[in-house]
Tab-separated table of C-alpha atoms and ligand atoms in Angstrom:
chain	number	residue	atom	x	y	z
Q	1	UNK	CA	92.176	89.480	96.388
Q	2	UNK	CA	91.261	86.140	97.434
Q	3	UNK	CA	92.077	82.861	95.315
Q	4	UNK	CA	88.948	80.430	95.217
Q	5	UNK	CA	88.921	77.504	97.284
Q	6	UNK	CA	88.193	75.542	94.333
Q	7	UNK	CA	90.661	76.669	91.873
Q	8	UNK	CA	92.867	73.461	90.879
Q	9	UNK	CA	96.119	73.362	89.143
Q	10	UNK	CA	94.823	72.154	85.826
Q	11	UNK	CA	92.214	74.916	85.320
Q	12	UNK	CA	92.537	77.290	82.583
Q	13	UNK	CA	94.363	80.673	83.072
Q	14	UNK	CA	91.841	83.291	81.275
Q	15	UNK	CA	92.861	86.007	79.013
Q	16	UNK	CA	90.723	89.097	77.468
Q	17	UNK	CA	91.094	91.587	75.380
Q	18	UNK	CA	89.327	93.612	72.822
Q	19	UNK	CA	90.651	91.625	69.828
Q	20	UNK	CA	94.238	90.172	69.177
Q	21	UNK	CA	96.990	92.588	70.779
Q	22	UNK	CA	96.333	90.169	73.756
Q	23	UNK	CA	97.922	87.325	71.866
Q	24	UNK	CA	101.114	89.254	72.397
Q	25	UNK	CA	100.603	88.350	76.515
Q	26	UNK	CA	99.026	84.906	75.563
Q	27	UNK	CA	102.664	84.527	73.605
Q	28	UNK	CA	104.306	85.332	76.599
Q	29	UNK	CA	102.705	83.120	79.173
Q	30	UNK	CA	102.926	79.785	76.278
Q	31	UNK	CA	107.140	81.146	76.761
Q	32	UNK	CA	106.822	81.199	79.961
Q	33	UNK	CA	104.632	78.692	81.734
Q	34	UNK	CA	104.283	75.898	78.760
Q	35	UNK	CA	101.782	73.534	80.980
Q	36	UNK	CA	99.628	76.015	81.099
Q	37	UNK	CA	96.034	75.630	79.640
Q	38	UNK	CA	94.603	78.919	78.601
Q	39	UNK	CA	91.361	80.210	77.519
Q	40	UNK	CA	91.370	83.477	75.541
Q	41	UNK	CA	88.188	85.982	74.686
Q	42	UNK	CA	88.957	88.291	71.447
Q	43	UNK	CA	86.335	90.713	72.010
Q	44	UNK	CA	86.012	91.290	68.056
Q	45	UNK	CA	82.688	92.444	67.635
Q	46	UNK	CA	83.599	95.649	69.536
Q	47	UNK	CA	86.556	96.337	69.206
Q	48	UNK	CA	88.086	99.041	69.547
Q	49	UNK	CA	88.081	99.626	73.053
Q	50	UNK	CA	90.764	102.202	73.312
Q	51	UNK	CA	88.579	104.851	71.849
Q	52	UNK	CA	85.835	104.473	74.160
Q	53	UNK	CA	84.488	106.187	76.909
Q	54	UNK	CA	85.578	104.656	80.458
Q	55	UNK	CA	81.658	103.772	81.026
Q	56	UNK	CA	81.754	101.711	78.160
Q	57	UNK	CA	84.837	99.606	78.630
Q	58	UNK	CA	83.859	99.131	82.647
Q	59	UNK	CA	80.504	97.436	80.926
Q	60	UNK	CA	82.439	95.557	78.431
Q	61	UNK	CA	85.043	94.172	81.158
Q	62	UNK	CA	82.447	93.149	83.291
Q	63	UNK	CA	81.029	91.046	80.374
Q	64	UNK	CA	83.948	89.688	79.027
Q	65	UNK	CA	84.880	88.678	83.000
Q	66	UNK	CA	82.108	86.722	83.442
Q	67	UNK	CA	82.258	84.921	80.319
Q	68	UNK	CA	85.931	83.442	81.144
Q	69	UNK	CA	84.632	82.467	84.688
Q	70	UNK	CA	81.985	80.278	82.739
Q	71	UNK	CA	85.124	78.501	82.232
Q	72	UNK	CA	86.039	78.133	85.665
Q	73	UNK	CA	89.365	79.746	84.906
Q	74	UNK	CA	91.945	80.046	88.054
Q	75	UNK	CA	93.439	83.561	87.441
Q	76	UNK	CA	92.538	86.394	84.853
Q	77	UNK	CA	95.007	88.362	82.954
Q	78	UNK	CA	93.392	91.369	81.755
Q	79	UNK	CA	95.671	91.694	78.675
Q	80	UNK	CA	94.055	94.970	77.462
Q	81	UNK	CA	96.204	97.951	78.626
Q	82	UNK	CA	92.631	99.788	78.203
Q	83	UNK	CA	90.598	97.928	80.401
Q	84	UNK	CA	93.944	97.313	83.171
Q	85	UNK	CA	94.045	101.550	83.098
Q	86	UNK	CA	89.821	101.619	83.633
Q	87	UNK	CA	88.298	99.096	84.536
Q	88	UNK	CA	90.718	96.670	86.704
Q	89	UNK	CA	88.012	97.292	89.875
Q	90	UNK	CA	85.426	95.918	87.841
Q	91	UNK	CA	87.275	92.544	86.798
Q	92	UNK	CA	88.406	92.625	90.431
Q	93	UNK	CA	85.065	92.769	92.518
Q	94	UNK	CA	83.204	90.043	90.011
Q	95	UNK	CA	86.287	87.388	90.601
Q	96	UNK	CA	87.000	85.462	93.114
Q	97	UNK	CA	89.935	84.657	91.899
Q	98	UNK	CA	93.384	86.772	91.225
Q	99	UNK	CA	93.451	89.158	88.326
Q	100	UNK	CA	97.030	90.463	86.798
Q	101	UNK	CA	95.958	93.519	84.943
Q	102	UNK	CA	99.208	95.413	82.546
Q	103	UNK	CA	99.474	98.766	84.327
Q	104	UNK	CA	101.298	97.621	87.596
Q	105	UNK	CA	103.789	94.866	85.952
Q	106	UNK	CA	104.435	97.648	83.036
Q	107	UNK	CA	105.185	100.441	85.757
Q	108	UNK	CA	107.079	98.196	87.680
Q	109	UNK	CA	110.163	97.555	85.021
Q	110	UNK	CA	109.980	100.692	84.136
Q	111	UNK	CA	110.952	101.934	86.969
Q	112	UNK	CA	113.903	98.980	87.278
Q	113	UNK	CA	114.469	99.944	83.777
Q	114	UNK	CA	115.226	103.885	83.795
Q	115	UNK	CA	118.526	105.030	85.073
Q	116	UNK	CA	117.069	108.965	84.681
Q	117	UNK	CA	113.809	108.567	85.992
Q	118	UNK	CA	112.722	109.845	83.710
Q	119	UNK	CA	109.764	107.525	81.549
Q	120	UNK	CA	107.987	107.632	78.161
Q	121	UNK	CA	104.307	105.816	78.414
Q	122	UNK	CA	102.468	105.574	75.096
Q	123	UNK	CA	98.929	103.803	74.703
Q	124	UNK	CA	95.504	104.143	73.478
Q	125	UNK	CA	93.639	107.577	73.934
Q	126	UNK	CA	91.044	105.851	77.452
Q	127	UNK	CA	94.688	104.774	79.048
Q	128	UNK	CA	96.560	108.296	78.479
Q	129	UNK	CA	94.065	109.701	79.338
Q	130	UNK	CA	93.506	107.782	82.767
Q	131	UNK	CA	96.870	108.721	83.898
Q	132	UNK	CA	97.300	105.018	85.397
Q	133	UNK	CA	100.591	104.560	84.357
Q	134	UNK	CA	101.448	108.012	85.455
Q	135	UNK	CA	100.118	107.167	89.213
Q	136	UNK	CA	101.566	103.598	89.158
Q	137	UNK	CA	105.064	104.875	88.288
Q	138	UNK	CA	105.216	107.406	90.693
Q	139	UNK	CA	103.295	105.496	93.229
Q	140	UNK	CA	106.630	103.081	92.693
Q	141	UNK	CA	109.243	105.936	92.575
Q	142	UNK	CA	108.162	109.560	93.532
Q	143	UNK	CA	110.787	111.445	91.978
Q	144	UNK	CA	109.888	109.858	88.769
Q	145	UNK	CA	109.125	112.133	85.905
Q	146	UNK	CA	106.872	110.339	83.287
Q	147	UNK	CA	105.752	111.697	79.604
Q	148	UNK	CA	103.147	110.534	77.966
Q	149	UNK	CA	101.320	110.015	74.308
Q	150	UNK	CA	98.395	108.419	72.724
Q	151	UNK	CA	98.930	106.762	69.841
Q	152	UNK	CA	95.753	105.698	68.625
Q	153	UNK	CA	96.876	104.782	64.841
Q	154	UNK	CA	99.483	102.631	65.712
Q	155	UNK	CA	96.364	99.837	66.888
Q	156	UNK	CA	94.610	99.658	63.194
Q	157	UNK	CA	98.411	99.835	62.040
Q	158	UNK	CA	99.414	96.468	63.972
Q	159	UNK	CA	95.872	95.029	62.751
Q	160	UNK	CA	96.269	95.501	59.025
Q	161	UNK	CA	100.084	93.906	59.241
Q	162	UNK	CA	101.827	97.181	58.757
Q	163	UNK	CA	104.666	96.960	61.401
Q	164	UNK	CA	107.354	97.935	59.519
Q	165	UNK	CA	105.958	99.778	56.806
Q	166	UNK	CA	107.094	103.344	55.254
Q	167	UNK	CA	103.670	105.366	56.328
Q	168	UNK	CA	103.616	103.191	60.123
Q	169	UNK	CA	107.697	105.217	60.508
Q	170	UNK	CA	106.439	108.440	59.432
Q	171	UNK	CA	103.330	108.257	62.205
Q	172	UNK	CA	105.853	106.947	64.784
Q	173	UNK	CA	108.279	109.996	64.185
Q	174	UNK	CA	105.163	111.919	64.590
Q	175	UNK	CA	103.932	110.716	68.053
Q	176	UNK	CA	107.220	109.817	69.475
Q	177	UNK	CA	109.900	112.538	68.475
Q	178	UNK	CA	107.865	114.835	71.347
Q	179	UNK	CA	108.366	112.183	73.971
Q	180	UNK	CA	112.460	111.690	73.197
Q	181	UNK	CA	112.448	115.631	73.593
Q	182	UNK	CA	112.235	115.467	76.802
Q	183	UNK	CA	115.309	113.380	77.588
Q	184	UNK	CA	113.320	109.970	78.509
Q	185	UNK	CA	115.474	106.662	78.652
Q	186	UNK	CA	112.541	104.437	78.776
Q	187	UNK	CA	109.525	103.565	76.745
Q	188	UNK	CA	106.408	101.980	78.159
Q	189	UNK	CA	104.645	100.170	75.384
Q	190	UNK	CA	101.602	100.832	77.050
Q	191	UNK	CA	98.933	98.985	74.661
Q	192	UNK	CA	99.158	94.956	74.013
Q	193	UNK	CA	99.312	95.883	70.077
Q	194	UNK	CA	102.866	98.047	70.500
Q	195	UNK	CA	105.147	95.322	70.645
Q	196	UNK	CA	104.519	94.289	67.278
Q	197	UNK	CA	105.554	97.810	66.113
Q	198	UNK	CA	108.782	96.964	68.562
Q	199	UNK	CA	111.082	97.321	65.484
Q	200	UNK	CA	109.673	100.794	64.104
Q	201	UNK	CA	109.784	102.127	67.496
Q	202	UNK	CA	113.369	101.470	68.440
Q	203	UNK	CA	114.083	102.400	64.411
Q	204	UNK	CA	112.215	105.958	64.613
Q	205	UNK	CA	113.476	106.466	68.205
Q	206	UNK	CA	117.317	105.748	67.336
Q	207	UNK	CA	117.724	102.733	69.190
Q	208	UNK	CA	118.187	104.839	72.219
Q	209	UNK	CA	115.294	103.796	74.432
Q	210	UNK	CA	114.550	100.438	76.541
Q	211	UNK	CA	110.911	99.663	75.556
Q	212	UNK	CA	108.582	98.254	78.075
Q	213	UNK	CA	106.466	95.067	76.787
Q	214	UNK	CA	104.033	95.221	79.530
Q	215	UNK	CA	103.092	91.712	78.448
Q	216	UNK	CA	105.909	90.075	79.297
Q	217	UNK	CA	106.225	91.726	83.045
Q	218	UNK	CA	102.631	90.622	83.328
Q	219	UNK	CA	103.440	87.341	82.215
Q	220	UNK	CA	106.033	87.363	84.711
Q	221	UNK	CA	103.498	88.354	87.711
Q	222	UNK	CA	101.328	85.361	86.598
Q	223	UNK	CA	104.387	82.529	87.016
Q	224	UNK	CA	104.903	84.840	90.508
Q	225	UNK	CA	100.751	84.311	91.815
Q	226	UNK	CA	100.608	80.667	90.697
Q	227	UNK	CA	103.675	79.643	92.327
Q	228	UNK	CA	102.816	81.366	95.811
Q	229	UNK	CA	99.464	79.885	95.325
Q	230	UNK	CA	100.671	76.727	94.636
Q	231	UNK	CA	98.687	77.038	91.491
Q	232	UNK	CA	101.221	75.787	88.336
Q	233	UNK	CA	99.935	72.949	86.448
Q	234	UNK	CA	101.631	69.879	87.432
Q	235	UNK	CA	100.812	68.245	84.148
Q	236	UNK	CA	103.105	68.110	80.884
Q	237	UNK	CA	100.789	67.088	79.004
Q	238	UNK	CA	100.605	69.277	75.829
Q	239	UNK	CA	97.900	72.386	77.149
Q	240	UNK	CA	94.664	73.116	75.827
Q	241	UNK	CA	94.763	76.467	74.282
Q	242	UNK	CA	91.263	77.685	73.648
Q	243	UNK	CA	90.505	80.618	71.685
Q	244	UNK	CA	87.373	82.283	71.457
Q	245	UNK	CA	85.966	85.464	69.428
Q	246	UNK	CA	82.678	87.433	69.721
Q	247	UNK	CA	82.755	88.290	65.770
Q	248	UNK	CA	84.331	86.731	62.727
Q	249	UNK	CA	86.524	84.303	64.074
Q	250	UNK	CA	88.778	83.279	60.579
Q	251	UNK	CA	89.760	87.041	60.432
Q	252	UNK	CA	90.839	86.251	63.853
Q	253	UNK	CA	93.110	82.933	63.330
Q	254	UNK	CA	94.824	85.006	59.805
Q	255	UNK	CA	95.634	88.108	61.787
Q	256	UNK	CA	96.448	86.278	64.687
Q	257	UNK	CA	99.293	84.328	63.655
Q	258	UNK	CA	101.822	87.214	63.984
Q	259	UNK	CA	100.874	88.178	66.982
Q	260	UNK	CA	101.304	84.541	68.793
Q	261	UNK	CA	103.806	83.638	66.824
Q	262	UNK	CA	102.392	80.191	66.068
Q	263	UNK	CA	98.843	78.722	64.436
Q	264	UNK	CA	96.073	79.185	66.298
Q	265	UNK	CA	94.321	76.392	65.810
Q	266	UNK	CA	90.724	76.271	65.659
Q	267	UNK	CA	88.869	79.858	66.969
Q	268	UNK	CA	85.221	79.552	68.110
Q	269	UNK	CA	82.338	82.302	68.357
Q	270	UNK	CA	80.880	83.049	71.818
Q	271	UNK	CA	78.405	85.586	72.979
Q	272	UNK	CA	79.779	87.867	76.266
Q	273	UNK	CA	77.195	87.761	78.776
Q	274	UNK	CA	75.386	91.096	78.508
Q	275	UNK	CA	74.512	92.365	82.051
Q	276	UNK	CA	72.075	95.742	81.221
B	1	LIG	N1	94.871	96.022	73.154
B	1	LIG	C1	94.276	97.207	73.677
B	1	LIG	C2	95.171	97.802	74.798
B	1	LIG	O1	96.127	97.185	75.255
B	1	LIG	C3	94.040	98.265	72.627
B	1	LIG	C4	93.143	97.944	71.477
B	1	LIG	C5	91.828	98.681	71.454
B	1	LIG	O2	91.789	99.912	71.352
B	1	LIG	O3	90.817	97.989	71.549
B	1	LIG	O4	94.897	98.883	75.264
């Protein structure tokens, strides 16, 4: 990983994901480095991605990559847990610049976090099924023990505002009363769209688990990078946040809001570079 000679301070950071769970990582970064300018891709228009095949989602990163460098960002977060557990190489070997994907941030306070070693990972069907967070925890701690679960209805759930709704418990108690079985202390919200369900989670689960927002330990690996880069933006000037969408983009700014926990201002529609 090399950083570009000509990344500057006041360039953009650039974020992807498949739609809006990646506003909960944009959230974190505005929290945590509040100079920063950022531009965002929601890929809308094919979303989801956690449902895909891994062929699929390496095509789409690739495409949604190249669009944010046509915005001659300085880092890339890939704030998809989907394409971090699948397709991080891909993101890695078109940049030039860094690239903080969730997997290795997530895995890492995890590991901090569990006294028992013993780990809970939930996410969308492509990222259980990778095993990434399974190889990054233990590549971290060998004796760790980690359990894990797809949870692919808790995505449309977070979409359609539903986060603490009657029918969103019952499916949590269904996915997650397996996991506590098997004496886990700690949670890995392993899909940008979990932490909106934060409160059902820790309800269903008897508010005996630390959950893992992946998108805050990645926001924290960002502020790490730009500072041994010498990378921040000097500037306190208010930031430009940019967000773009490849479909529908007032859906976009209504469901958003939640998620970023502020307006969103104005969303425009792009076209990902297609590279068949
Ligand atoms: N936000 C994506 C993730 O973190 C999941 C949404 C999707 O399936 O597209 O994995």
């Amino acid at each position: 990983m090399t950083y570009s000679q000509k990344s500057k301070e006041s360039n953009p950071i650039g974020v992807f994901d498949s739609r809006i769970g990646g506003l909960t990582v944009v959230k974190a970064l505005m929290d945590l480095l509040p100079h920063e300018n950022i531009v965002y891709f929601g890929d809308t228009a094919r979303v989801p991605y956690g449902s895909k095949s891994p062929e699929v989602i390496r095509e789409y990163a690739s495409e949604d990559t190249r669009l944010l460098l046509g915005y001659d960002v300085k880092l890339i977060v890939i704030a998809c847990n989907t394409v971090s557990a699948v397709a991080l190489d891909v993101v890695e070997n078109i940049s030039r610049i860094p690239v903080v994907g969730m997997i290795l941030p997530g895995a890492e306070a995890a590991v901090r976090s569990s006294k028992k070693k013993r780990i809970g990972v939930i996410g969308t069907s492509a990222t259980i099924r990778s095993d990434a967070y399974t190889r990054a925890i233990q590549s971290l701690e060998n004796s760790a023990s980690v359990f894990k679960a797809a949870c692919p209805l808790f995505v449309p759930l977070a979409e359609e505002g539903l986060t603490r709704h009657k029918a969103t418990q019952l499916i949590a108690k269904e996915y997650l009363f397996p996991l506590t079985l098997n004496k886990i202390d700690t949670l890995v919200l392993g899909c940008t769209h979990y932490p909106l369900l934060k409160e059902t989670i820790d309800l269903v689960t008897n508010h005996s688990l630390t959950l893992i927002d992946s998108g805050e330990a990645a926001a924290r690996t960002v502020l790490k990078m730009l500072d041994d880069a010498c990378l921040r933006n000097p500037s306190a000037l208010k930031p430009n946040v940019t967000f773009l969408v490849s479909d529908i983009p007032y859906r976009f700014s209504e469901v958003g809001e939640p998620f970023l926990g502020r307006k969103l201002g104005l969303v425009k529609k792009v076209t990902p570079i297609h590279v068949r």
